[in-house]
Structures are given as C-alpha cells and as structure tokens.
XYZ file of C-alpha atoms in Angstrom:
345
model
C -5.777 14.122 -21.604
C -3.367 11.272 -22.289
C -4.261 7.636 -21.857
C -2.841 6.226 -18.614
C -0.631 3.143 -19.130
C -1.669 1.079 -16.116
C -3.758 -2.057 -15.916
C -5.926 -0.366 -13.278
C -6.152 2.755 -11.146
C -6.808 2.201 -7.468
C -8.287 4.274 -4.663
C -7.066 4.066 -1.068
C -10.125 4.173 1.181
C -8.800 4.174 4.747
C -8.315 7.793 5.806
C -8.382 9.364 9.292
C -10.336 12.381 8.061
C -13.225 10.342 6.648
C -15.517 8.077 8.659
C -15.925 4.485 7.543
C -19.468 4.801 6.187
C -18.339 7.679 3.996
C -15.274 5.730 2.898
C -17.430 2.820 1.774
C -19.675 5.194 -0.152
C -16.592 6.605 -1.867
C -15.510 3.047 -2.711
C -18.829 2.375 -4.417
C -18.606 5.679 -6.284
C -15.030 4.992 -7.408
C -16.100 1.598 -8.763
C -18.963 3.223 -10.657
C -16.520 5.721 -12.116
C -14.212 3.020 -13.458
C -11.576 2.516 -10.784
C -10.275 -1.045 -10.828
C -8.897 -1.403 -7.308
C -10.061 -0.528 -3.796
C -7.336 -0.737 -1.169
C -7.250 -0.350 2.596
C -4.409 -0.392 5.066
C -4.209 -0.820 8.810
C -3.078 2.512 10.164
C -6.345 3.454 11.894
C -8.808 0.570 11.483
C -8.813 -3.223 11.264
C -7.818 -4.250 7.764
C -9.819 -7.437 7.345
C -13.027 -5.921 8.710
C -12.724 -3.136 6.129
C -11.951 -5.655 3.397
C -15.131 -7.540 4.246
C -17.141 -4.330 4.077
C -15.569 -3.439 0.725
C -16.410 -6.874 -0.627
C -20.037 -6.287 0.334
C -20.206 -2.759 -1.143
C -18.450 -3.482 -4.472
C -18.919 -6.088 -7.172
C -16.102 -5.764 -9.704
C -13.000 -4.044 -8.341
C -10.025 -5.907 -6.949
C -9.959 -5.541 -3.175
C -6.437 -5.262 -1.796
C -5.049 -5.332 1.715
C -2.393 -2.643 1.341
C -1.299 -3.707 3.836
C -2.378 -6.039 6.661
C 0.222 -6.323 9.416
C 1.923 -9.374 10.897
C 0.301 -8.873 14.308
C -2.075 -11.850 13.887
C -1.013 -15.461 14.169
C -0.447 -17.144 10.795
C -3.566 -19.269 11.260
C -5.677 -16.203 12.082
C -4.283 -14.370 9.049
C -4.883 -17.411 6.815
C -8.490 -17.632 7.993
C -9.062 -13.902 7.494
C -7.641 -14.065 3.977
C -9.697 -17.090 2.938
C -12.823 -15.446 4.352
C -12.032 -12.293 2.380
C -11.396 -14.286 -0.773
C -14.736 -16.045 -0.475
C -16.631 -12.832 0.239
C -14.987 -11.144 -2.749
C -15.743 -13.898 -5.227
C -12.071 -14.138 -6.151
C -11.322 -10.388 -6.247
C -9.163 -10.292 -3.111
C -5.374 -9.808 -2.916
C -3.636 -10.250 0.422
C -0.894 -7.690 1.045
C 1.253 -8.282 4.122
C 3.653 -5.857 5.729
C 5.892 -5.253 8.698
C 5.277 -2.408 11.106
C 7.802 -0.230 12.958
C 9.780 -1.785 15.782
C 8.072 0.332 18.450
C 4.611 -0.740 17.296
C 5.582 -4.404 17.082
C 7.252 -4.594 20.466
C 5.369 -2.019 22.565
C 1.867 -2.556 21.208
C 1.810 -6.203 20.172
C 4.626 -7.860 22.162
C 6.204 -9.140 18.950
C 10.005 -9.227 18.953
C 11.133 -7.288 15.905
C 14.365 -9.165 15.286
C 15.179 -9.424 11.598
C 11.965 -8.239 9.899
C 12.850 -9.866 6.565
C 13.486 -13.264 8.147
C 10.309 -12.921 10.198
C 8.290 -12.037 7.118
C 9.709 -14.988 5.190
C 8.575 -17.308 7.967
C 5.203 -15.571 8.309
C 4.450 -16.074 4.626
C 5.555 -19.726 4.788
C 3.336 -20.329 7.814
C 0.268 -18.737 6.191
C 0.779 -20.782 3.046
C 1.143 -23.917 5.158
C -2.193 -23.137 6.827
C -3.758 -22.660 3.391
C -2.695 -26.198 2.433
C -4.911 -27.699 5.127
C -8.082 -29.507 4.083
C -10.774 -31.237 6.139
C -9.121 -34.447 7.248
C -5.657 -33.151 6.333
C -4.052 -31.357 9.276
C -0.804 -29.464 8.759
C 2.112 -28.370 10.927
C 4.553 -25.517 10.611
C 7.818 -25.290 12.503
C 9.719 -22.130 11.688
C 12.165 -19.836 13.436
C 9.426 -17.378 14.403
C 6.077 -19.148 13.936
C 4.909 -22.616 14.913
C 1.619 -24.461 14.907
C 0.625 -28.134 15.030
C -2.268 -30.120 13.670
C -4.158 -27.222 12.104
C -7.122 -28.573 10.169
C -9.550 -26.445 8.232
C -13.185 -27.361 8.953
C -14.188 -26.510 5.372
C -12.400 -26.520 2.001
C -10.373 -23.404 1.171
C -11.196 -21.273 -1.885
C -10.660 -23.096 -5.161
C -8.410 -20.401 -6.608
C -5.123 -19.525 -4.934
C -5.119 -16.231 -3.061
C -2.518 -13.839 -4.513
C -0.084 -12.827 -1.781
C 1.799 -9.523 -1.971
C 4.387 -7.949 0.292
C 4.386 -4.302 1.268
C 7.934 -2.960 1.015
C 10.039 0.179 0.999
C 13.625 -0.912 1.660
C 15.850 -3.178 -0.408
C 15.804 -6.454 1.490
C 12.016 -6.650 1.841
C 11.648 -5.672 -1.809
C 14.054 -8.425 -2.804
C 12.129 -10.903 -0.645
C 8.905 -9.946 -2.416
C 10.489 -10.732 -5.774
C 11.645 -14.067 -4.430
C 8.569 -15.429 -2.635
C 5.456 -13.299 -3.286
C 2.988 -12.981 -6.147
C 3.372 -9.214 -6.173
C 4.472 -6.166 -4.249
C 2.794 -3.034 -2.887
C 5.493 -0.371 -2.828
C 5.341 2.232 -0.101
C 4.032 5.760 -0.499
C 7.260 6.939 1.173
C 9.439 6.298 -1.880
C 10.798 9.145 -4.002
C 10.715 8.376 -7.700
C 14.498 8.183 -7.850
C 14.562 5.543 -5.098
C 11.822 3.579 -6.814
C 13.787 3.520 -10.058
C 17.349 3.150 -8.760
C 16.925 1.086 -5.587
C 13.566 -0.717 -5.548
C 13.719 -2.101 -9.066
C 17.241 -3.560 -8.853
C 16.262 -5.196 -5.543
C 13.085 -6.589 -7.046
C 14.988 -7.972 -10.030
C 17.486 -9.664 -7.700
C 14.639 -11.405 -5.907
C 13.065 -12.555 -9.151
C 16.440 -13.853 -10.320
C 16.996 -15.787 -7.083
C 13.656 -17.530 -7.601
C 14.177 -17.985 -11.352
C 10.978 -16.088 -12.067
C 9.959 -13.835 -14.932
C 8.833 -10.245 -14.477
C 5.738 -11.008 -16.545
C 4.347 -13.204 -13.778
C 4.857 -10.650 -11.008
C 2.420 -7.835 -10.162
C 3.806 -4.443 -9.086
C 1.620 -1.875 -7.369
C 2.327 1.219 -5.332
C 0.479 3.529 -2.986
C 0.903 7.043 -4.418
C 0.045 10.202 -2.507
C -2.065 12.547 -4.631
C -3.327 16.094 -4.082
C -5.343 18.021 -6.648
C -5.874 21.770 -6.478
C -6.851 24.769 -8.521
C -3.130 25.403 -8.997
C 0.111 23.491 -8.535
C 1.264 25.594 -5.531
C -2.068 24.976 -3.787
C -1.799 21.228 -4.347
C 1.817 21.141 -3.171
C 0.934 23.002 0.013
C -1.864 20.550 0.791
C 0.618 17.681 0.437
C 3.667 19.245 2.103
C 3.069 18.269 5.757
C 2.057 14.732 4.781
C 5.247 14.243 2.768
C 7.354 15.714 5.572
C 5.852 13.407 8.206
C 6.631 10.346 6.103
C 10.047 11.468 4.900
C 11.374 12.229 8.374
C 10.396 8.715 9.551
C 12.539 7.117 6.840
C 15.769 9.144 6.877
C 17.785 6.598 4.901
C 15.261 6.678 2.059
C 15.017 10.460 2.160
C 18.805 10.768 1.942
C 18.909 8.137 -0.778
C 16.375 10.132 -2.741
C 18.719 13.130 -2.729
C 17.047 15.221 -0.025
C 19.720 15.487 2.690
C 19.229 19.232 3.153
C 15.458 18.878 3.456
C 15.889 16.048 5.960
C 17.917 18.262 8.291
C 15.304 21.017 8.158
C 12.446 18.581 8.763
C 14.252 16.946 11.690
C 14.677 20.356 13.307
C 10.964 21.019 12.849
C 10.091 17.640 14.346
C 12.401 18.187 17.330
C 10.833 21.609 17.921
C 7.335 20.130 17.818
C 6.436 22.702 15.162
C 4.256 21.294 12.331
C 4.666 24.443 10.232
C 8.450 24.215 10.512
C 8.334 20.500 9.719
C 6.235 21.122 6.617
C 8.411 24.016 5.479
C 11.393 21.658 5.393
C 9.838 19.722 2.501
C 10.909 21.553 -0.636
C 8.819 21.776 -3.789
C 11.227 19.348 -5.474
C 10.797 16.851 -2.667
C 7.008 17.057 -2.739
C 7.071 16.516 -6.510
C 9.359 13.486 -6.118
C 7.173 11.820 -3.496
C 3.642 12.641 -4.652
C 1.413 13.498 -7.581
C 0.347 17.118 -7.134
C -1.231 19.717 -9.374
C -4.387 20.580 -11.245
C -6.494 17.777 -12.685
C -4.649 17.872 -15.991
C -1.253 18.080 -14.292
C -2.045 15.210 -11.931
C -2.883 12.908 -14.829
C 0.287 13.925 -16.632
C 2.482 13.510 -13.552
C 1.154 10.022 -12.863
C 2.778 9.056 -16.172
C 6.144 9.315 -14.411
C 5.352 5.896 -12.931
C 5.023 4.336 -16.379
C 7.167 1.217 -16.601
C 7.841 1.228 -12.863
C 4.492 -0.054 -11.602
C 1.531 -1.951 -13.013
C -1.030 -0.073 -10.926
C -1.126 2.898 -8.571
C -3.393 3.232 -5.560
C -4.033 6.939 -5.097
C -4.162 8.273 -1.550
C -5.104 11.840 -0.561
C -2.747 13.689 1.794
C -2.946 13.052 5.506
C -3.333 15.851 8.011
C -6.171 17.730 6.328
C -9.494 18.650 7.884
C -12.401 16.236 7.290
C -13.893 18.643 4.755
C -10.596 18.946 2.879
C -10.088 15.178 2.977
C -13.495 14.514 1.433
C -12.825 17.172 -1.185
C -9.528 15.556 -2.150
C -11.098 12.104 -2.474
C -13.825 13.549 -4.687
C -11.254 15.337 -6.847
C -9.216 12.162 -7.290
C -12.329 10.243 -8.348
C -13.314 13.028 -10.760
C -9.805 13.233 -12.206
C -9.111 9.549 -12.718
C -12.642 8.185 -13.071
C -14.909 7.330 -15.972
C -14.955 10.672 -17.775
C -11.168 10.818 -17.973
C -10.359 7.126 -18.278
C -12.911 4.966 -20.013
C -13.887 7.530 -22.584
C -10.317 7.196 -23.831
C -10.371 3.426 -23.793
C -8.188 2.850 -20.746
C-alpha cells in the first residue's frame, strides 16, 4: 500500500444509522488506530454537544466542527466554541457553515438573504465576542448581527481558536480564503469541480487578503464506501451520491454530469429511490466518492493529493444500521494503524 500524502486522516462520526454511544466508541477506536481528526456535523444532532463528548472520549485527535450552523447567536456560538476549546485542551477547530434557505427560514426564522454577506458578518461578530475579557465589554454592529456590552465572565482560551468555513460554491470558498483560518470543503463536490472551481476561488480569496497558501488549512469531507469488490462499493454509495447531487444541480452540471442530473431529477420527482440511485452513473460515483476494495480505496484517495491537506472520511448515507457500522469499521481498518503508521505516515 502506498503512503498517503496528508497531514492527517479524519473520521466523520455523526451518522443517522449509528447511535451516539456507538459513534463515540468508534471515535475512540479510530484514535487508537492512528486517525488524526474526529469530525461531526449538524445534520441530525447538536454539533457542540457532540464536540464536548468527543473531547471527553479522545485525548490526541483534532476535534472539528464540520460544520456547525449559523442558527445560534454569535455570542452563543462564541461561548460554545470557547467551551469546546477548553474541553479539548487546544485540539478544537470551529467550522461554520450556512444551511439551505428552507431550513434557515422555515425552521429557524433566519432570513437567508445573501448567505456570503451573512457569513462574513457572523464570523466578524463571533470574533468580536472572542475579544471580550472580564472588565472589557465589546459591541458589534453589523448588517445582520448586533450585540452590545458583551463581557465574558472569565478569560477566553489563551490560544486562538482556528475558524474554518464550510463551503461548496465559489463565493463562500473565496470568502474562506479571505477571512478564515481554513476551509472544510463539501462532500458534494466532484473532483473536477474541486480542482477547476474551488481552488481558483480559494486562491482569489487568499490574494484579496494578501495571504499565503502555506498558512491556510484545507480539509474536505469525502464519502467513502469499501466493499469486497468495486461494483459492490459503488452500489452502496450510489443512492447517497444521487441524493446529494440532485440537491446541488449547478455543481452536478459543472462537474460534467448533465445527463445523470436529468435522470436523477426524474427519479426524485417520481418518489422512486431506486430510480434516483440508478441515475448516478459509475463515473459520477467515482468522481464524488472513494469507492472500492481496501486497496483500491487507499489508492483512490490519492486523487486528492495536492488539493486538500486532510480528508474526513464519511460512510454512505441511507444504509441499514448494520451496514453503516460495517462501513465505519472497514474505513477504520483500511486507513488505521496497520495501513498508515506502519508505513510512517
């Protein structure tokens, strides 16, 4: 097996097919097996509560919010992040992301507006809250977020908390390069989009800020399915890829999958999961996920060399609980100690 050229391999631990106690046990196992990052999102559970649990169950891995949403006030998010940083002993990275318009407006009564402008203000407001010290209240007056006289009752963590943006489209990616410490690229991105769209946008943001690439951390959530054969692994991933691809039609088209998009949209309109999954071609699954046998999965992850500093591997969604656990175990076996550290990675 070839040595993997990443500073760390991460495991995504929030999964609808696995209960939280099991997920935490998998996090501890992944750390024992040499994984360097544990990441959780906010699709099914509260992000910061899971981060706190991960901080308690692990001792060495970086703990990453990948991502926490903008549904909390900036002060609440700042407090959650500083609490996480203290619990982690400096291992925590805060990843922030937007959520779809319908979720923002229907579920959380947050006007969507311009999501990039809102995110810029959200980050500025959180950083303003972080500047508060006992006896030193701060204000923030932005176009979307405002607070007055916020004063922390205790000193914040000594080390700055790295702040990342979750992104898939160009403008948010550019914003990350301009204002964030790093980026968590979306699992929805075909490799071609990542190379031809995300990276130019990221470089524009870095140039705007006059920053060097060497000081910016690039991660990505990467869907991964491991089987006894490549066709088996592809089939396990197919519905998951289709569900994500049909939600981002501009990215799917931009990745070169116009024909597949039409077929998947017809499956979605018909309410037929099998038809939806069938619309995702083998080429599309390969472009949006790492699939294959153990040896093939390690080799295919090399396609991300030079594009990201670290991947966070996520098993396919839509499987049974038993299949989900099996996929997590296979990912840990494939990318853990026996295949990584023995080779000096």
